[in-house]
GROMACS .gro file of N, CA and C in nm:
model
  366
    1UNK      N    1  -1.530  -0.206  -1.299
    1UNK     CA    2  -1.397  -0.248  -1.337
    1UNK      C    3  -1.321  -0.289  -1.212
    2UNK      N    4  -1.343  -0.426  -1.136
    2UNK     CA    5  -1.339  -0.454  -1.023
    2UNK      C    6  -1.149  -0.534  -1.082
    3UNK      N    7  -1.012  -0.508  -0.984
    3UNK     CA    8  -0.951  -0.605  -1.011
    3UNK      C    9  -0.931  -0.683  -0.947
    4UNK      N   10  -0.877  -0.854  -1.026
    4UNK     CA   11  -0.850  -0.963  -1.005
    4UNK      C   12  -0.736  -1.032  -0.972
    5UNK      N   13  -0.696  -0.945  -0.874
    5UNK     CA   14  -0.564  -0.976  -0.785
    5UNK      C   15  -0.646  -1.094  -0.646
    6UNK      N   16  -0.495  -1.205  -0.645
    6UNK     CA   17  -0.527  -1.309  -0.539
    6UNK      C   18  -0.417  -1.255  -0.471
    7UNK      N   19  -0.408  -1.342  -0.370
    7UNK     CA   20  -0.311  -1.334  -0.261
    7UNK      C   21  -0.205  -1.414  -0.315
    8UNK      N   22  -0.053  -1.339  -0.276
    8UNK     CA   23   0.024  -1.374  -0.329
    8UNK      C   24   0.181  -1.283  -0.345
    9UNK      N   25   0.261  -1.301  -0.503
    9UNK     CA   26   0.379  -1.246  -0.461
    9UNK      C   27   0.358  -1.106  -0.645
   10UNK      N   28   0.415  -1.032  -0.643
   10UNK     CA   29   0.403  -0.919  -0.737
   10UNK      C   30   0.491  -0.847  -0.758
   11UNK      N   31   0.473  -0.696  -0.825
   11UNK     CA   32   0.544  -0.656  -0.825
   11UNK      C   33   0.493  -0.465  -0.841
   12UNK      N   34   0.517  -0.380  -0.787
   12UNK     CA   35   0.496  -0.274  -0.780
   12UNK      C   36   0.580  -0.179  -0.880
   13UNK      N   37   0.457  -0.117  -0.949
   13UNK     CA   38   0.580   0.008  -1.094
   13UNK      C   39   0.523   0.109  -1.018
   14UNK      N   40   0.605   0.217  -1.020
   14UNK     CA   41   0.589   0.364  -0.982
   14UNK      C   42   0.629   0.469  -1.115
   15UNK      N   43   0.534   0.525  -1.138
   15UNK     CA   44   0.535   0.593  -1.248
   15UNK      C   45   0.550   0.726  -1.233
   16UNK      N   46   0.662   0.784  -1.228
   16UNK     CA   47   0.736   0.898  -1.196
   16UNK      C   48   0.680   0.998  -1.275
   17UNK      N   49   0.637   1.134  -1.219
   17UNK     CA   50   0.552   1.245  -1.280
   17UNK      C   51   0.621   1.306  -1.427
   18UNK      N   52   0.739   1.313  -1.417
   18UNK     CA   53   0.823   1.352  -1.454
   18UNK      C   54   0.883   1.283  -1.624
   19UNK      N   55   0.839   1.174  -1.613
   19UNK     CA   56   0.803   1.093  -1.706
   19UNK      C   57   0.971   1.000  -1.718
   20UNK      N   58   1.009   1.007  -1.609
   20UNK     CA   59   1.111   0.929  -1.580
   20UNK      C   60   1.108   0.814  -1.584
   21UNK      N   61   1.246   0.678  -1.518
   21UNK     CA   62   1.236   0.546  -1.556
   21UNK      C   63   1.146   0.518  -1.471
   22UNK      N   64   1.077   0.428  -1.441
   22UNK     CA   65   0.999   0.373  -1.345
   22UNK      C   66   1.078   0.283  -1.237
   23UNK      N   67   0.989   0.303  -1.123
   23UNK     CA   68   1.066   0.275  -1.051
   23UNK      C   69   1.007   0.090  -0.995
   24UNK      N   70   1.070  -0.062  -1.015
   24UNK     CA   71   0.990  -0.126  -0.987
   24UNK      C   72   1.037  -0.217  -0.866
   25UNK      N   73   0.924  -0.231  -0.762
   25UNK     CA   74   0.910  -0.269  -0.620
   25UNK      C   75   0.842  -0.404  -0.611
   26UNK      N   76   0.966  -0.521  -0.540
   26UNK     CA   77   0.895  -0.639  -0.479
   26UNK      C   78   0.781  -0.613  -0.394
   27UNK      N   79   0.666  -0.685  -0.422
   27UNK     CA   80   0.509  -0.672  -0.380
   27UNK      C   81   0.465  -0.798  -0.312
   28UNK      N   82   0.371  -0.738  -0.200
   28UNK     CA   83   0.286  -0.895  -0.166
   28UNK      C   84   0.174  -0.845  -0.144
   29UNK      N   85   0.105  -0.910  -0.230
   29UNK     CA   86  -0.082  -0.893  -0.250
   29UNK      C   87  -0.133  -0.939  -0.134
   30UNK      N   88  -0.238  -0.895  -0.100
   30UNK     CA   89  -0.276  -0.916   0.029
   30UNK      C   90  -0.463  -0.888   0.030
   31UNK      N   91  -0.542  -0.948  -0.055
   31UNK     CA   92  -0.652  -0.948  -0.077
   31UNK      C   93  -0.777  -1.020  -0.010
   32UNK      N   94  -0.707  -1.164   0.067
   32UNK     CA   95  -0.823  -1.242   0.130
   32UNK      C   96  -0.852  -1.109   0.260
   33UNK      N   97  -0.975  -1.173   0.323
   33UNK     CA   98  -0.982  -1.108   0.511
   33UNK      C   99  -0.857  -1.174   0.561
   34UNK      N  100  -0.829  -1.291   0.598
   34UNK     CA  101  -0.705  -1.277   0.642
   34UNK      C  102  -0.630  -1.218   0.659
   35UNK      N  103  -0.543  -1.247   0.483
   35UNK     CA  104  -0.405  -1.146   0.466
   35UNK      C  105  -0.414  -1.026   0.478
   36UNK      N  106  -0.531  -0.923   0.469
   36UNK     CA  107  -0.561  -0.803   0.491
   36UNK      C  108  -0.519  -0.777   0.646
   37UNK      N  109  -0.634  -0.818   0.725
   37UNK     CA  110  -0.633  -0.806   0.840
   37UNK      C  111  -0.478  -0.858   0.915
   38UNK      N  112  -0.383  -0.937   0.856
   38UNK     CA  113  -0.240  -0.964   0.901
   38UNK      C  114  -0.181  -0.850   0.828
   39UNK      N  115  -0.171  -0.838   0.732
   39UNK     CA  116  -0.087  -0.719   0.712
   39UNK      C  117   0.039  -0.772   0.753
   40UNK      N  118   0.132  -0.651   0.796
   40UNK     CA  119   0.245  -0.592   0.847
   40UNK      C  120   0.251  -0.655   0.985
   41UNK      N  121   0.167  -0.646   1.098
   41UNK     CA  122   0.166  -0.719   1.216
   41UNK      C  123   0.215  -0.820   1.226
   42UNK      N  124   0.351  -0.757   1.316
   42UNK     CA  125   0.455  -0.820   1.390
   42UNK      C  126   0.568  -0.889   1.307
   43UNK      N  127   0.575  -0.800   1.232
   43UNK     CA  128   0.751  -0.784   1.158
   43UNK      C  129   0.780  -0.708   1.189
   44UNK      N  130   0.928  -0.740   1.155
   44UNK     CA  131   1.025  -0.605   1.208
   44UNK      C  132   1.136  -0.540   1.079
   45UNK      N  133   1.065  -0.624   0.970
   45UNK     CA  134   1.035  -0.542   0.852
   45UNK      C  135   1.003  -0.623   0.703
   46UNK      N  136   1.015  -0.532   0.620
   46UNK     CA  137   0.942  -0.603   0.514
   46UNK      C  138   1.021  -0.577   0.342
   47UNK      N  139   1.029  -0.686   0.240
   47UNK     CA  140   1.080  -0.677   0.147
   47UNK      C  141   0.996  -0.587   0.080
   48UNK      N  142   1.042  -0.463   0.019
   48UNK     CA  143   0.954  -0.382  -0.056
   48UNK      C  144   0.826  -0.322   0.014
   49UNK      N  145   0.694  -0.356  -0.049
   49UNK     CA  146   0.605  -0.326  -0.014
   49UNK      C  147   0.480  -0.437   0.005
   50UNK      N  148   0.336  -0.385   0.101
   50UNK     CA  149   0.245  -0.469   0.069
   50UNK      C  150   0.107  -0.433   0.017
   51UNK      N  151   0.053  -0.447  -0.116
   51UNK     CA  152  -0.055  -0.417  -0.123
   51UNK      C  153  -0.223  -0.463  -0.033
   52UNK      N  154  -0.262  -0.411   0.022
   52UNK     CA  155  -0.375  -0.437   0.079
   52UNK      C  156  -0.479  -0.399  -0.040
   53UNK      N  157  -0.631  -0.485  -0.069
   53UNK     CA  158  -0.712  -0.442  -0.123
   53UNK      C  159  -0.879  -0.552  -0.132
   54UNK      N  160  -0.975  -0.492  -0.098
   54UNK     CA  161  -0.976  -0.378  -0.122
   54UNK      C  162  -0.935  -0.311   0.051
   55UNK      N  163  -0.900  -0.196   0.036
   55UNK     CA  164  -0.944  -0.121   0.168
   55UNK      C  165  -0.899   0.060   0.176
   56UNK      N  166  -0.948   0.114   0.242
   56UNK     CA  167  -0.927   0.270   0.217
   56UNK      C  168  -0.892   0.321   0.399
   57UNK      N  169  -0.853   0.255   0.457
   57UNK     CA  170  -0.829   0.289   0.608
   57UNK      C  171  -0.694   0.150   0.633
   58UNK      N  172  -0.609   0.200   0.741
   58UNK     CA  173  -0.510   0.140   0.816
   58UNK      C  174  -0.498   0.138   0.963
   59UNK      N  175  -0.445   0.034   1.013
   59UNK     CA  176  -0.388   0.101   1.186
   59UNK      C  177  -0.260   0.029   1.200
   60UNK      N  178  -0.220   0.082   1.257
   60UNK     CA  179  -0.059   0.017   1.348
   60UNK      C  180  -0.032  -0.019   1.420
   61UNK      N  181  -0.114  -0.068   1.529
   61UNK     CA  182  -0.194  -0.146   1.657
   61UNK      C  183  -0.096  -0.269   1.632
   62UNK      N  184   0.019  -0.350   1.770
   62UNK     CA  185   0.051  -0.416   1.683
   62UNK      C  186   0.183  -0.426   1.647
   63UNK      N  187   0.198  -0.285   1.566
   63UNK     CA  188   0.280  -0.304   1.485
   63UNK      C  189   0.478  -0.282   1.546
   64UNK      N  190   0.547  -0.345   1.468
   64UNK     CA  191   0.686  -0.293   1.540
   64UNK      C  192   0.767  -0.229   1.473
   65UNK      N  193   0.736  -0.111   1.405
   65UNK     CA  194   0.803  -0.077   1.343
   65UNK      C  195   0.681   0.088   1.258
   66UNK      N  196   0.765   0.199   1.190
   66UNK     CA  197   0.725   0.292   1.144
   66UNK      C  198   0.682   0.277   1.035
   67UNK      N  199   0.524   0.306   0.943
   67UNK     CA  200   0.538   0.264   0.789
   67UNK      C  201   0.487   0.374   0.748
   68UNK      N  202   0.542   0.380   0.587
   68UNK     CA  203   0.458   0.473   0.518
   68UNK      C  204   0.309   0.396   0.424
   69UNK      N  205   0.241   0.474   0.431
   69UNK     CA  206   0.098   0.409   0.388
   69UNK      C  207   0.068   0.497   0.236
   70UNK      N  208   0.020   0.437   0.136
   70UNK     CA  209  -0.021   0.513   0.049
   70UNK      C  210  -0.166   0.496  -0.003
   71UNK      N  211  -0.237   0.567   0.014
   71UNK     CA  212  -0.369   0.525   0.009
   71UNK      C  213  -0.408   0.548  -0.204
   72UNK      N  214  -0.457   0.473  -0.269
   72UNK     CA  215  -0.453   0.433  -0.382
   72UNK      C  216  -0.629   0.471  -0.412
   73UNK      N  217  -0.683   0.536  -0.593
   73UNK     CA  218  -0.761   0.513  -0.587
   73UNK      C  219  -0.828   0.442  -0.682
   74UNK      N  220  -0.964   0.412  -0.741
   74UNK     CA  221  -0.953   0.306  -0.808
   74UNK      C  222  -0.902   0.268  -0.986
   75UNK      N  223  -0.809   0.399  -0.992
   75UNK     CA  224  -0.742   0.367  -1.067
   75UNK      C  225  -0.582   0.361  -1.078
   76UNK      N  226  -0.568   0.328  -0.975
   76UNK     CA  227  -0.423   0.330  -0.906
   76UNK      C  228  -0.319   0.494  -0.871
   77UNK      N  229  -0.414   0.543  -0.904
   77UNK     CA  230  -0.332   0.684  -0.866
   77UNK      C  231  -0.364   0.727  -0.750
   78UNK      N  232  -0.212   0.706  -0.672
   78UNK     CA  233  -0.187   0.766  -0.534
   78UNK      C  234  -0.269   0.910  -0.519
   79UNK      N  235  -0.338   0.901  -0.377
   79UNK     CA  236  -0.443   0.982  -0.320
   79UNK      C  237  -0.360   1.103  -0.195
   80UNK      N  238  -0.276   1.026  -0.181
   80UNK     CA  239  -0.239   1.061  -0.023
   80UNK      C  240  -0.154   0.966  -0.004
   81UNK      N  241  -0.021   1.021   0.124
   81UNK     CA  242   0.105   0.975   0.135
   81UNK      C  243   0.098   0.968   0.236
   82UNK      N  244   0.103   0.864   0.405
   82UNK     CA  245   0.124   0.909   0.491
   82UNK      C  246   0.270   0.805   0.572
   83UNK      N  247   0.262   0.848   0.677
   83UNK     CA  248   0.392   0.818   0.776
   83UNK      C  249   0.319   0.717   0.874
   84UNK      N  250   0.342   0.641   0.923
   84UNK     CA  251   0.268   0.578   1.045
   84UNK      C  252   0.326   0.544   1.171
   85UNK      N  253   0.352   0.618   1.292
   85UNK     CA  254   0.365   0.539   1.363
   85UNK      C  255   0.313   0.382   1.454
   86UNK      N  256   0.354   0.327   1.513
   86UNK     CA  257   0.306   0.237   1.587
   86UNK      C  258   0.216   0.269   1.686
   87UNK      N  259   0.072   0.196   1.708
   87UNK     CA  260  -0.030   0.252   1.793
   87UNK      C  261  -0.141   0.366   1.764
   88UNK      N  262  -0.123   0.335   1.632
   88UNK     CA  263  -0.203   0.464   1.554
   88UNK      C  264  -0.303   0.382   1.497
   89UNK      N  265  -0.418   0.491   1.446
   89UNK     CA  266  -0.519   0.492   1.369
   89UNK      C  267  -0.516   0.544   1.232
   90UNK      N  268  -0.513   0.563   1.089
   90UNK     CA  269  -0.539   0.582   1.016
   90UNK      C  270  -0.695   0.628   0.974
   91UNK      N  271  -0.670   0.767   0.935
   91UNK     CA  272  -0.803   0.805   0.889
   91UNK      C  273  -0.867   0.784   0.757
   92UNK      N  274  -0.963   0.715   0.783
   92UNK     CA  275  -1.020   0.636   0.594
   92UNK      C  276  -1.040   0.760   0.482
   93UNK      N  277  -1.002   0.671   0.398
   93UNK     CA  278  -1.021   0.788   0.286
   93UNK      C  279  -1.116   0.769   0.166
   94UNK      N  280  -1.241   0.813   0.172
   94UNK     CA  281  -1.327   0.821   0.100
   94UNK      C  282  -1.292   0.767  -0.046
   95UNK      N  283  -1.190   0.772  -0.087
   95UNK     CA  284  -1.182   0.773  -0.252
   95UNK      C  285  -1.089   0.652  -0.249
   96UNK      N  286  -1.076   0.666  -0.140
   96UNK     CA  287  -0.937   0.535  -0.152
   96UNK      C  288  -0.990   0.398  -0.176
   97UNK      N  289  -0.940   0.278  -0.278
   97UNK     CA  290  -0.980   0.171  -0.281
   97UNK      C  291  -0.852   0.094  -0.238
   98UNK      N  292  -0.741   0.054  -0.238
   98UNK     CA  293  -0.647  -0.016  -0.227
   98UNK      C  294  -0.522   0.097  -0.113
   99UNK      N  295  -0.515   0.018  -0.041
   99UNK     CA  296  -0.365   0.060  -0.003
   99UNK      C  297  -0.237  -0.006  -0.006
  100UNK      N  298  -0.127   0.054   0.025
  100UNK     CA  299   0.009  -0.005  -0.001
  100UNK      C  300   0.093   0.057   0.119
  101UNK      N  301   0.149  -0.065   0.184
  101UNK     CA  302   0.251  -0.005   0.290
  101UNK      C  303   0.369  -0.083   0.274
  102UNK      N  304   0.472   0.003   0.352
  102UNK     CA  305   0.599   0.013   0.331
  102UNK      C  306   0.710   0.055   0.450
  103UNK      N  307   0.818  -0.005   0.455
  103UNK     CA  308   0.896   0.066   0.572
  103UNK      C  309   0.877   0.227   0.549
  104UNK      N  310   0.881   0.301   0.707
  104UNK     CA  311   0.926   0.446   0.691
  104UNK      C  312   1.019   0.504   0.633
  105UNK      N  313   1.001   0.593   0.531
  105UNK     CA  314   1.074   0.662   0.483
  105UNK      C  315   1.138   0.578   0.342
  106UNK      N  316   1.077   0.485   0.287
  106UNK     CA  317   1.105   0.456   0.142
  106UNK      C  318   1.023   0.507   0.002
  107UNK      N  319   0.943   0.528   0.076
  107UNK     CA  320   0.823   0.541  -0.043
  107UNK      C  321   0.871   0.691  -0.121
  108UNK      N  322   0.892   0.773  -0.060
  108UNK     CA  323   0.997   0.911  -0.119
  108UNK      C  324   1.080   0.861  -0.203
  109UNK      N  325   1.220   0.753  -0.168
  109UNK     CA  326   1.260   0.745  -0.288
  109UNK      C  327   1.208   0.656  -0.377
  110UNK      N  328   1.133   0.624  -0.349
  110UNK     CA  329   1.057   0.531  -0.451
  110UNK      C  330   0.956   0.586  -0.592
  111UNK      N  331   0.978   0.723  -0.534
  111UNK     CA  332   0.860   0.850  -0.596
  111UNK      C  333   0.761   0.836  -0.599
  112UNK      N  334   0.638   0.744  -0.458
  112UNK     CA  335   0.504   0.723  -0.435
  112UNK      C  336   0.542   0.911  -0.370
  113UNK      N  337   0.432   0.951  -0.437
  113UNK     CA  338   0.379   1.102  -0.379
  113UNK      C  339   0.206   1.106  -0.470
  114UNK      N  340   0.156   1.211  -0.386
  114UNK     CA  341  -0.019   1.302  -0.448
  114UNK      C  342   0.010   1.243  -0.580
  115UNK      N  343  -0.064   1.218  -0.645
  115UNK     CA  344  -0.097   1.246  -0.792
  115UNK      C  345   0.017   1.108  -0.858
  116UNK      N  346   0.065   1.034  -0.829
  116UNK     CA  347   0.164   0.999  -0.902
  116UNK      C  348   0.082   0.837  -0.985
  117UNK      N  349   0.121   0.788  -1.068
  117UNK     CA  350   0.046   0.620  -1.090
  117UNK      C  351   0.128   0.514  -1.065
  118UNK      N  352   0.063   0.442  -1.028
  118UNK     CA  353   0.169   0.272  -0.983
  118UNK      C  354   0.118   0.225  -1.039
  119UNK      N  355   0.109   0.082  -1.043
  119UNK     CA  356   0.096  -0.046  -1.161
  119UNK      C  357   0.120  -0.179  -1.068
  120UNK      N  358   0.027  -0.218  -1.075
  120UNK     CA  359   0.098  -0.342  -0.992
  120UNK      C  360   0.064  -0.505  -1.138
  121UNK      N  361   0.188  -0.534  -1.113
  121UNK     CA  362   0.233  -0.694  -1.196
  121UNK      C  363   0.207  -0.797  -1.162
  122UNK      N  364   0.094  -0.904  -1.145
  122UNK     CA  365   0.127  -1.008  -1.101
  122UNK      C  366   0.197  -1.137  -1.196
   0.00000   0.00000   0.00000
């Protein structure tokens, strides 16, 4: 059950544990080697969020600015939440198929946490 996301513009749902409203986030798909490998590198920030996929590891090499990373698995339920500084490595995560990054410190209110489901819209 491989998905058929291109590169491009989207939209991110966050599906609150709680069974609350959802929360929904401007997205940019980011699926070729290219856009993967550009990422976030060398902004100094970003509308919403960016999905990377496939991939289960990050770095910040590069980067100008702090992000939060959410490592996704292949059924879109957040695995792991992390913080990133600049000049870092990210440790891969076995289960992880897709990731999603974001300025520091949004993804909290956004209610990306452990266990939670997103949705992404194209």
């Amino acid at each position: 059950m491989g998905r058929q996301w291109r590169d491009g513009r989207g939209e991110l749902v966050v599906h609150g544990k709680s069974g609350g409203p959802a929360v929904r986030v401007p997205l940019e798909i980011a699926t070729s080697y290219r856009a993967r490998t550009r990422g976030l590198l060398g902004r100094d920030s970003v509308e919403g969020a960016i999905l990377l996929s496939p991939a289960n590891s990050v770095h910040t090499f590069r980067m100008r600015m702090p992000i939060d990373v959410a490592y996704l698995d292949r059924d879109l339920r957040v695995i792991a939440v992390r913080t990133m500084r600049p000049g870092r490595l990210g440790m891969p995560r076995l289960r992880a198929r897709h990731v999603v990054e974001a300025e520091a410190g949004v993804m909290a209110g956004w209610g990306v946490r452990e266990g939670v489901f997103v949705e992404v819209i194209t």
